[in-house]
Short mmCIF file of C-alpha atoms and ligand atoms in Angstrom, two decimals:
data_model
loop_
_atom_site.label_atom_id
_atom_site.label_comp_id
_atom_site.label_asym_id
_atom_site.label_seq_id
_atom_site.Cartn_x
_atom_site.Cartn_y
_atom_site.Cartn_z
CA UNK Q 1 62.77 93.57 114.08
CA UNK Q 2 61.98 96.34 116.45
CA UNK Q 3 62.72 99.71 114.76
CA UNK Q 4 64.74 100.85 117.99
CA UNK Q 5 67.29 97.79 117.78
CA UNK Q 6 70.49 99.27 117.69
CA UNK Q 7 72.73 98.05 114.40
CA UNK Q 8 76.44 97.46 115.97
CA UNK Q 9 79.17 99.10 113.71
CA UNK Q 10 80.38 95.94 112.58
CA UNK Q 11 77.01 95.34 111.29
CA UNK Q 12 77.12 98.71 109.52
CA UNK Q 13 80.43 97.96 107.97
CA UNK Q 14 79.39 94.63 106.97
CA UNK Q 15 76.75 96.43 104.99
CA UNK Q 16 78.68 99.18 103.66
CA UNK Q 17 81.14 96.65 102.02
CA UNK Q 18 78.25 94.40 100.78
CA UNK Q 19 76.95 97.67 99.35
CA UNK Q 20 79.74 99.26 97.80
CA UNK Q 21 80.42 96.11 96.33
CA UNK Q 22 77.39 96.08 94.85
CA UNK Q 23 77.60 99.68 93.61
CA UNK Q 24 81.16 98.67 92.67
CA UNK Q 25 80.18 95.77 90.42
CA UNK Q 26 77.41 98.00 88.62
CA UNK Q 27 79.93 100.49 87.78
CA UNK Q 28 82.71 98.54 86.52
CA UNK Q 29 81.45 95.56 84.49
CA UNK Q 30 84.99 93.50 84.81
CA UNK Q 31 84.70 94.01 88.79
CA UNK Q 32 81.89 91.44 88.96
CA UNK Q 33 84.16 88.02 87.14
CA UNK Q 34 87.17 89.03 89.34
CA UNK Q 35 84.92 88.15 92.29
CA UNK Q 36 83.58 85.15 90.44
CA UNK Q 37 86.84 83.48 89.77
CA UNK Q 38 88.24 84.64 93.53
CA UNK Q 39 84.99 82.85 94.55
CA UNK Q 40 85.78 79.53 92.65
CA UNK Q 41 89.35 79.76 93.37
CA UNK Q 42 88.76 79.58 97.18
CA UNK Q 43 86.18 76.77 97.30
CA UNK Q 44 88.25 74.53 95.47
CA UNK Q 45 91.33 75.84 97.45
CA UNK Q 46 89.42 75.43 100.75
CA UNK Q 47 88.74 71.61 99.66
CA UNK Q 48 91.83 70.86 98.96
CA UNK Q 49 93.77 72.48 101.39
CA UNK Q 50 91.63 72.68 104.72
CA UNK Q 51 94.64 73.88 106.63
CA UNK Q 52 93.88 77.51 104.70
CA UNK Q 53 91.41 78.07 107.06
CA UNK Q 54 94.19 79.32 109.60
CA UNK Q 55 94.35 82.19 107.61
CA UNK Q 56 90.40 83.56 107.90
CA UNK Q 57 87.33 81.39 107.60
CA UNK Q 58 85.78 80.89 104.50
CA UNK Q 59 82.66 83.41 105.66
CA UNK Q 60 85.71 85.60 105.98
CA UNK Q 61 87.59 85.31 103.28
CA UNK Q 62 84.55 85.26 100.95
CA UNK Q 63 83.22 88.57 102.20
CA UNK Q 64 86.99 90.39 102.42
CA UNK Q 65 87.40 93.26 100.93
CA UNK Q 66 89.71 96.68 100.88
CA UNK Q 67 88.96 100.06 98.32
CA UNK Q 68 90.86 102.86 97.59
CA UNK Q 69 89.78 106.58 97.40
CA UNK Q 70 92.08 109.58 97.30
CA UNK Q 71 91.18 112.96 98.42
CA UNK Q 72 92.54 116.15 98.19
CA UNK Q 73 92.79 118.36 101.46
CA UNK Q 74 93.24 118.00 105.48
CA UNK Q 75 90.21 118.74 105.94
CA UNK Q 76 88.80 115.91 103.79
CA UNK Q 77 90.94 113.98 105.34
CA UNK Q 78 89.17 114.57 108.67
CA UNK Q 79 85.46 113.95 107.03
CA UNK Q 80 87.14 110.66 105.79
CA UNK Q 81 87.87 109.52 109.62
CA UNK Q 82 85.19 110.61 110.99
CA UNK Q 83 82.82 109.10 108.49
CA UNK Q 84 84.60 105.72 108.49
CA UNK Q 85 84.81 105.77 112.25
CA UNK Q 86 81.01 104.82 112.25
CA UNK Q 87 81.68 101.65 110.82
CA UNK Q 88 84.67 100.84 113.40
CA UNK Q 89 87.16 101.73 110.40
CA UNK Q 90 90.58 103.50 112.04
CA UNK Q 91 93.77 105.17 110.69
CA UNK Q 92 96.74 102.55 110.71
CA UNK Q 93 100.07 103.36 109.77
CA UNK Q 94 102.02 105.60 107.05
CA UNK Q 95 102.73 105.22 103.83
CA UNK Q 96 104.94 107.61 101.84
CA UNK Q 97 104.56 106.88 98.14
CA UNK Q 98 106.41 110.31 97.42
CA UNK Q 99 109.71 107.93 98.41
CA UNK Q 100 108.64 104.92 96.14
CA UNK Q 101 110.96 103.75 93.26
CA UNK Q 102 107.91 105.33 90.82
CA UNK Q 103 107.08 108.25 93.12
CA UNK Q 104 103.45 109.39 93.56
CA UNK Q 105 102.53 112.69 95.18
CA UNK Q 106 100.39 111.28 98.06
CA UNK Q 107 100.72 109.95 101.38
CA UNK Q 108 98.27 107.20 102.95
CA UNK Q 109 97.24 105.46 105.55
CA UNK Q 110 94.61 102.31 105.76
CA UNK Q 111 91.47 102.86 107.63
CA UNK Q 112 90.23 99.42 109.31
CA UNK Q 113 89.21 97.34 112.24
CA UNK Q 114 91.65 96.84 114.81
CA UNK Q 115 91.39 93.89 116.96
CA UNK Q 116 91.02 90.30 116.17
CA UNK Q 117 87.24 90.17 116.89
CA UNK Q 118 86.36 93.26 114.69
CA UNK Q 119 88.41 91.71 111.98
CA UNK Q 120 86.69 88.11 112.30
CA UNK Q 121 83.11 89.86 112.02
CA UNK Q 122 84.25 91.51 109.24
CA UNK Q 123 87.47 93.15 107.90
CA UNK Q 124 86.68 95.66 105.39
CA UNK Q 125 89.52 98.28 104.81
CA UNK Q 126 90.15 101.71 103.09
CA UNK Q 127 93.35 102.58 101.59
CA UNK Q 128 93.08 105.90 101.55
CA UNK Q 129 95.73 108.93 99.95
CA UNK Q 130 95.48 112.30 100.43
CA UNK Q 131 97.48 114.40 97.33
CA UNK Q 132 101.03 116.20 98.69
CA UNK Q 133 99.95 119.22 97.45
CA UNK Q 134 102.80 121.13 99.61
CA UNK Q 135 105.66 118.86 98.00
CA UNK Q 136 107.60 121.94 95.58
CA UNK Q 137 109.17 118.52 93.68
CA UNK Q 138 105.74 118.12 92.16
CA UNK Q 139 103.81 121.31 91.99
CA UNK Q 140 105.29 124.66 91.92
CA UNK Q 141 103.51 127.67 93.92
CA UNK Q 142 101.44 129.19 91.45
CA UNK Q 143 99.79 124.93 90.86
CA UNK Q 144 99.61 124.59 94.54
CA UNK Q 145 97.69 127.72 94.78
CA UNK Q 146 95.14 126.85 91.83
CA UNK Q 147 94.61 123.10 93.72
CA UNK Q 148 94.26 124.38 97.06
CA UNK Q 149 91.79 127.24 95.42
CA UNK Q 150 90.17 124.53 93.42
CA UNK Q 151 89.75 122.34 96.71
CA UNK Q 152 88.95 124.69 99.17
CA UNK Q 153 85.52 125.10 97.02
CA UNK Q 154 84.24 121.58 96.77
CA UNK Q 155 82.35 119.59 99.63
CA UNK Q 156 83.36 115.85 98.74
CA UNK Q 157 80.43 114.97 101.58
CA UNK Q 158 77.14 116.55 102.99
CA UNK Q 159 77.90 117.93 106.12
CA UNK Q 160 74.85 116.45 107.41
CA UNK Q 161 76.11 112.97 106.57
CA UNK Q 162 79.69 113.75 108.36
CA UNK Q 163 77.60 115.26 111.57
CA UNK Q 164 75.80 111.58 111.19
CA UNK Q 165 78.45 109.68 111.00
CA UNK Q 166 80.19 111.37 114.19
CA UNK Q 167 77.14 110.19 116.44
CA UNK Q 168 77.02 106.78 115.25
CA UNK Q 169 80.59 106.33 115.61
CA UNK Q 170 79.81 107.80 119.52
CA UNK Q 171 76.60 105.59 119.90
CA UNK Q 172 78.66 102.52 118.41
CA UNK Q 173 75.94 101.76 116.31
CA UNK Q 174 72.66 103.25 114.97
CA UNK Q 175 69.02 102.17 115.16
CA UNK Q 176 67.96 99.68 112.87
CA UNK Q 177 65.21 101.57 111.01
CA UNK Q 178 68.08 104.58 110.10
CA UNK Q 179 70.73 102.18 108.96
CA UNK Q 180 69.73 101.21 105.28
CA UNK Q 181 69.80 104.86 104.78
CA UNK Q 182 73.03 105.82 106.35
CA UNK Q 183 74.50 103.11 104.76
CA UNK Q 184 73.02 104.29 101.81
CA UNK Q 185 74.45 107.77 101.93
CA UNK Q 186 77.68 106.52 102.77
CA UNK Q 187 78.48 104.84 99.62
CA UNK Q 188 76.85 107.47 97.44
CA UNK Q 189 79.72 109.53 98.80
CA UNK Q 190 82.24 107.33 96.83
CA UNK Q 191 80.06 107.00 93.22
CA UNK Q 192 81.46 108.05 89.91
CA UNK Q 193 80.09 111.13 89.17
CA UNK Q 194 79.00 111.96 85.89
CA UNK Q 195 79.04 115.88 86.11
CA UNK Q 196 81.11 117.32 83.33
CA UNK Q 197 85.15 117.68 83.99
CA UNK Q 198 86.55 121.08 83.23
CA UNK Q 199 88.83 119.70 80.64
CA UNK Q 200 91.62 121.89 80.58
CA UNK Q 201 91.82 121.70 84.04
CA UNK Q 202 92.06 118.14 84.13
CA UNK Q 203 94.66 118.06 81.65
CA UNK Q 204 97.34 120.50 83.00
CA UNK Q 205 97.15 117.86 86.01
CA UNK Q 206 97.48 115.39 84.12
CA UNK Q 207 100.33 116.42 82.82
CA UNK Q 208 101.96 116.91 85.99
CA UNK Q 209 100.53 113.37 87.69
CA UNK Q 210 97.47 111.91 86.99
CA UNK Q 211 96.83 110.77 90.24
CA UNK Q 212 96.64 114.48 91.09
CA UNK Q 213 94.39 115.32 88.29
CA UNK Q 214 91.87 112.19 89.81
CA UNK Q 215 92.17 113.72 92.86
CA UNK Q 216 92.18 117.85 91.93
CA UNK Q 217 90.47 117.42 88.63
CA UNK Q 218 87.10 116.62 89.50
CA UNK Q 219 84.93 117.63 92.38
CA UNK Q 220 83.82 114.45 93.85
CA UNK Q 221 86.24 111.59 94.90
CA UNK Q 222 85.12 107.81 94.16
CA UNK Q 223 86.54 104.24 94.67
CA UNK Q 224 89.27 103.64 92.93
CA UNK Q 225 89.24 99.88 92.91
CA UNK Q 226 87.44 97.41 95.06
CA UNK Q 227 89.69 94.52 96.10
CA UNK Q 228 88.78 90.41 96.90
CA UNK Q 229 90.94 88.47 98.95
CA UNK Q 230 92.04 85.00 97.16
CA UNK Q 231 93.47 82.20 98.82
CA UNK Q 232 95.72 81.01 95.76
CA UNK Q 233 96.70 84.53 93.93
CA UNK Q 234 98.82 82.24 91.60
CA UNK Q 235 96.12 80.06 90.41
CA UNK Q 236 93.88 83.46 89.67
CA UNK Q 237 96.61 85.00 87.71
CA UNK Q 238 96.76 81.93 85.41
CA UNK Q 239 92.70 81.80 85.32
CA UNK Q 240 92.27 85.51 84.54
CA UNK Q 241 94.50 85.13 81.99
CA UNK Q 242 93.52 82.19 80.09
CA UNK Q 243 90.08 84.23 80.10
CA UNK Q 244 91.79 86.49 78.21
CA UNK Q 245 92.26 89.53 80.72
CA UNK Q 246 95.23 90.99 80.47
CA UNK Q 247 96.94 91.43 83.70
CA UNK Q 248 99.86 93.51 84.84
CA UNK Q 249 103.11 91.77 84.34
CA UNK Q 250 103.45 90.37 88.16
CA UNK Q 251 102.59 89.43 90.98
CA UNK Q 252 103.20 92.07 93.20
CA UNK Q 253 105.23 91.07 97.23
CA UNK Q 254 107.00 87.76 97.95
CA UNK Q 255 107.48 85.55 95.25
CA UNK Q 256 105.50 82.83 94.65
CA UNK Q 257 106.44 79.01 96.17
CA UNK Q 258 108.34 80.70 99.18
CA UNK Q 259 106.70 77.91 101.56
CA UNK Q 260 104.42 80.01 104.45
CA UNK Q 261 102.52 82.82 102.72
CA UNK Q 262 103.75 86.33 104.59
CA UNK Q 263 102.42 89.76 104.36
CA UNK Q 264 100.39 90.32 101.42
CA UNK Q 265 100.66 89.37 97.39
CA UNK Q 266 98.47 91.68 95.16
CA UNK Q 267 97.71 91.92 91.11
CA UNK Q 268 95.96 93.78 89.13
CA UNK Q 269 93.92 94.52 85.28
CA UNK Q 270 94.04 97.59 83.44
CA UNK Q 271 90.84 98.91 83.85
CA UNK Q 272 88.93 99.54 80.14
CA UNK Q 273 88.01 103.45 79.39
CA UNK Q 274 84.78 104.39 81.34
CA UNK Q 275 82.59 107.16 80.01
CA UNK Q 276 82.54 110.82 81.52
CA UNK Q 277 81.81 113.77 80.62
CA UNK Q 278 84.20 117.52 79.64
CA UNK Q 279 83.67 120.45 79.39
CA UNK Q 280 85.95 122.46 77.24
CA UNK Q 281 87.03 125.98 77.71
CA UNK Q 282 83.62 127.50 74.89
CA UNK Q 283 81.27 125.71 77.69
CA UNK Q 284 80.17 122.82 75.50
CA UNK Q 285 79.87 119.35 77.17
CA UNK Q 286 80.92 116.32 74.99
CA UNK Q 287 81.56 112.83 76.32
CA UNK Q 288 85.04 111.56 76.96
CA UNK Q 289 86.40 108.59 78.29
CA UNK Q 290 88.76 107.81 81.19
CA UNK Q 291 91.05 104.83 82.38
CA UNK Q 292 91.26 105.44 86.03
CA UNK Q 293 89.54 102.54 87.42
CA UNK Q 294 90.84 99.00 87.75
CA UNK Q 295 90.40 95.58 89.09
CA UNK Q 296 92.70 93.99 91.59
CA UNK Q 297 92.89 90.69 93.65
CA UNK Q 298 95.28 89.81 96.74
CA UNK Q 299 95.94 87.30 98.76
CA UNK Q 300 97.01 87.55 102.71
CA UNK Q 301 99.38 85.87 105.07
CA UNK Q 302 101.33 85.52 108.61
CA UNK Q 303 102.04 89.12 109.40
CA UNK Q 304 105.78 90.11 110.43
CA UNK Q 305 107.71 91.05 112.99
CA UNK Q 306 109.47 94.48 112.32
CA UNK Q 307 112.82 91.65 112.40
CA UNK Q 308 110.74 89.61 109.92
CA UNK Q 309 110.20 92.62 108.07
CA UNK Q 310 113.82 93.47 108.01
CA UNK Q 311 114.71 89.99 106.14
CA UNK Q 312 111.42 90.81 103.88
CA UNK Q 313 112.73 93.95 102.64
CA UNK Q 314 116.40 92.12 102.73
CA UNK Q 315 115.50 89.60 100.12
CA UNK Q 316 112.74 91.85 98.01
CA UNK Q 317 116.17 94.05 97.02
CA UNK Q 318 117.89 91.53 95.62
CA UNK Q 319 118.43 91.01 92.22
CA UNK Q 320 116.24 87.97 91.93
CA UNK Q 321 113.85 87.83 94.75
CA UNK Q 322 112.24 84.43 94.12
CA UNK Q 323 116.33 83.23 93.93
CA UNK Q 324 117.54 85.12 97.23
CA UNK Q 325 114.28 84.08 99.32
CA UNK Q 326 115.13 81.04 101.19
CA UNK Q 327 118.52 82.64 102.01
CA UNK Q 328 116.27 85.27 103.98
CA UNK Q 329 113.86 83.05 105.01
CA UNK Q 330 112.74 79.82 106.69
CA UNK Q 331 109.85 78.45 104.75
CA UNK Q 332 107.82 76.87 107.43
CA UNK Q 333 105.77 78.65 110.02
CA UNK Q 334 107.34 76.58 112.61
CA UNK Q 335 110.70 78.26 112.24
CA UNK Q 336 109.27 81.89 111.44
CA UNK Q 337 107.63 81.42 115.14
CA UNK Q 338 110.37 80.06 116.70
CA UNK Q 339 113.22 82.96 115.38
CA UNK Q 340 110.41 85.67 116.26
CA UNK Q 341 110.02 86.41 112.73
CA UNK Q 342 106.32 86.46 112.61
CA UNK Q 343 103.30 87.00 115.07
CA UNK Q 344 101.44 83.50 116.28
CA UNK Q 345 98.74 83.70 118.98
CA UNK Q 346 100.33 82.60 121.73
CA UNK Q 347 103.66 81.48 119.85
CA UNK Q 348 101.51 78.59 118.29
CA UNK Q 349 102.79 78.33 114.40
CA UNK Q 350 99.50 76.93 113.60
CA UNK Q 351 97.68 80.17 114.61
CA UNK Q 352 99.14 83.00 112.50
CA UNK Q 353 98.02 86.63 113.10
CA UNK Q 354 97.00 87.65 109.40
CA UNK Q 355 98.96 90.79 107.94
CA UNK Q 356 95.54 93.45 107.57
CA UNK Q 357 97.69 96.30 106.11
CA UNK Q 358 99.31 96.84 102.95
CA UNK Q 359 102.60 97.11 101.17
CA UNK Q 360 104.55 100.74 99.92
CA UNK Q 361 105.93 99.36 97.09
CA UNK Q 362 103.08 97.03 96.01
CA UNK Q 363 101.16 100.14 96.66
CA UNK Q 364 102.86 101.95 93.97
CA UNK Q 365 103.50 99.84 91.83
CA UNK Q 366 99.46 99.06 91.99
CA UNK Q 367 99.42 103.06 91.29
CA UNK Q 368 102.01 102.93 88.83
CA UNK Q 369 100.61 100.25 87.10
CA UNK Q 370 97.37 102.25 85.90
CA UNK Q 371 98.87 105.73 85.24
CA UNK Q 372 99.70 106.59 81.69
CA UNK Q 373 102.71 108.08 82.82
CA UNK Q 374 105.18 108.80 85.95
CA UNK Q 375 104.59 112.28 87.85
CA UNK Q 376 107.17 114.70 86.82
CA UNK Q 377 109.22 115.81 89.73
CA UNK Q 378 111.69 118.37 89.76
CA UNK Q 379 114.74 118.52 92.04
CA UNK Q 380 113.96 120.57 94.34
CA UNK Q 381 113.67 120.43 98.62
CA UNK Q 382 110.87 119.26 99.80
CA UNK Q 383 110.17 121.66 102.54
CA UNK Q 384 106.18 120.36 103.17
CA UNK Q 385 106.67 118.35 106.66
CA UNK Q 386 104.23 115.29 105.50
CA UNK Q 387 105.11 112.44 108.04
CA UNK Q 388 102.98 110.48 110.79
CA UNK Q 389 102.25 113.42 112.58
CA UNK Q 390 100.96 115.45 110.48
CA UNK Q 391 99.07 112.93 109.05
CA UNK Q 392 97.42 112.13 112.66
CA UNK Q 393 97.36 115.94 113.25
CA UNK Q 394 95.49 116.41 109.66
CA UNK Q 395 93.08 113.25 110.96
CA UNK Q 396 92.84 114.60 114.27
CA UNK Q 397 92.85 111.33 116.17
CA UNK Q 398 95.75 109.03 116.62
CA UNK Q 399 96.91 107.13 113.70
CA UNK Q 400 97.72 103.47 114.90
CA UNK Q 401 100.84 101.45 114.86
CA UNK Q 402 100.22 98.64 112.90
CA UNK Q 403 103.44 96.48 115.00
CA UNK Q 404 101.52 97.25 118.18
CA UNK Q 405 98.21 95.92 116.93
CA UNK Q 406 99.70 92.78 115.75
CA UNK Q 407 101.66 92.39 119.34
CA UNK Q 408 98.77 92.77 121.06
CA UNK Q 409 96.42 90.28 118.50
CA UNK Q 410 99.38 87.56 119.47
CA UNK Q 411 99.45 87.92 122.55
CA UNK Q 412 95.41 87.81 123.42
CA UNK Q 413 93.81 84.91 121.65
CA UNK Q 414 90.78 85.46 120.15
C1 LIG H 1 95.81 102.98 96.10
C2 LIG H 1 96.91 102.02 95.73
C3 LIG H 1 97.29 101.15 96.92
C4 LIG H 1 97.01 98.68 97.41
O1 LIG H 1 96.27 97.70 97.41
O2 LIG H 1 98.22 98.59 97.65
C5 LIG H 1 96.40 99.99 97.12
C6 LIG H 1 95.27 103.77 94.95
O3 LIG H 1 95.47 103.42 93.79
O4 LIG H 1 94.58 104.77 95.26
O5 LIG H 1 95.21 100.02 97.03
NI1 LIG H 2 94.47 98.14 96.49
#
């Protein structure tokens, strides 16, 4: 390999989810069998049921992953795009979890590839929350000041790294003999640190949200899950339980047996306690344990129109979901192509466009799931302007409509 070969950012990304992975699986020892049963579930699903293979090749599917990190700040925000930006990762679509049925004081949005060919060479995806700190429902002014003092002092990357990252993302790629390290540096960014937590710090958070006191409590950021894709979510569930892992109590998006698989259906494990480190108010360090960190499995489908989407979020309110479905819904892709409920290249039903993004509600209830506790929220009007622009303002670079993308993947075929 000549050392002036220029690695392509799909190349880059494909190695930065192979290595967080990696990382990922060292870290949390559960990590490692979730991808070993996802692994067994899909070759025996593939054999069985060739016609999967509309929804992502088996390379695909095998290598699929999305995290989840949270940071704290706009500006972190911004060292978050630009960094992912170098491995052809961009800002698509808004999520409010403030508005959730189990609120959570962030907003998101999912950093990923965006057109068909980026995803086929490899789809790795960030879901990625930065903490409302400006919402007065959740923290009052003299809190917000102690975060934003608290954050405004901590470098979550290496400014040399970030300056890095914003000329590979303009070369497109970087040369071969400097991509093992970037790569490198890139997912030490996002490893558990074990400097000592200021425990009394961490704990007034805590007691507010403790998403806010992952996020403000601790000066580094780090993955908060790691996530395979699985082509039979059901079969999993029943396999990771009769291993004796206990999993949350559902499956989280549309039911199961609701004929063509649409959007996305997620689960998740409590993650065990994982050793850190506190330091207590008299200076002395002891060693603590946290249960932040947790394991969690989806599996994709056709992606929906916003009038699709509609009759999604029609039948998910209902009393009984699974029972309401087909009242909602046709359960072949056929029919969801024909009434323009969901995107097919070309119109064809047996070429669905996958759904690549994610789900509010299955997004906080994934939250929700692993928190000790609901964030306490007061009544009070929420005067702090998050929505889709400031999000894009706070990225500084336009955050992408996830409809538009899917238009445009139907309408071009691959
Ligand atoms: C992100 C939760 C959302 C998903 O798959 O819906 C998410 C988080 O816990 O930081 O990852
Ligand atoms: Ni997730």
């Amino acid at each position: 390999m000549s050392p002036s070969r220029n690695i392509p950012t799909w190349q880059l990304r494909a190695r930065f989810a192979a290595a967080l992975s990696a990382m990922y699986g060292a870290e949390v020892p559960a990590y490692p069998t979730l991808v070993a049963v996802s692994a067994a579930v899909n070759a025996e699903h593939l054999a069985t049921h060739p016609q999967a293979r509309r929804l992502g090749s088996a390379d695909r599917v095998t290598a699929e992953r999305h995290g989840a990190i949270r940071v704290g700040t706009a500006r972190e925000l911004r060292e978050v795009a630009t960094l992912f930006a170098a491995f052809g990762m961009h800002p698509v679509g808004f999520y409010d979890l403030r508005e959730a049925p189990s609120p959570v004081p962030v907003i998101s949005t999912a950093f990923r590839p965006t057109t068909p060919e980026e995803l086929s060479r490899n789809p790795f995806r960030m879901f990625t929350s930065v903490l409302a700190t400006d919402d007065r429902r959740f923290f009052d002014a003299g809190l917000r000041a102690r975060i934003q003092n608290f954050l405004a002092r901590r470098a979550l990357f290496d400014p040399e790294l970030i300056a890095w990252a914003r000329r590979v993302g303009a070369d497109g790629g970087c040369p071969a003999a400097a991509a093992d390290e970037f790569v490198a540096r890139a997912v030490a960014a996002f490893a558990l640190s074990r400097d000592p937590i200021d425990k009394a710090w961490y704990e007034e958070l805590a007691a507010v949200s403790a998403v806010a006191a992952d996020i403000a409590g601790v000066a580094t950021t780090h993955l908060n899950h790691l996530t395979p894709r699985v082509l039979d979510i059901d079969e999993l569930y029943r396999r990771m339980t009769a291993a004796g892992v206990a999993m949350i109590d559902a499956i989280q998006g549309p039911p199961a047996g609701s004929g063509t698989a649409v959007l996305l259906r997620q689960t998740s494990f409590r993650a065990l306690a994982e050793p850190r480190r506190f330091r207590r108010v008299d200076g002395t360090v002891h060693d603590g344990t946290l249960r932040v960190r947790f394991g969690e499995v989806e599996a994709r489908g056709v992606a929906l129109t916003p009038a699709g989407r509609q009759r999604y979020d029609a039948a998910m309110a209902a009393p009984d979901p699974a029972a309401a479905w087909h009242l909602h819904f046709p359960g072949t892709d056929r029919e969801l192509a024909a009434q323009q409920l969901a995107y097919y290249v070309g119109g064809d039903p047996t070429k669905p466009v996958v759904y690549e993004d994610f789900l509010p509600a299955s997004a906080a209830g994934i939250f929700r799931s692993n928190l000790d506790g609901d964030a306490r929220r007061t009544a009070a009007d929420d005067d702090s302007g998050y929505s889709p622009q400031w999000l894009a303002g706070a990225l500084d670079t336009d955050l992408r409509d996830p409809y538009a993308l899917y238009e445009k993947a139907a309408s071009c075929p691959p």
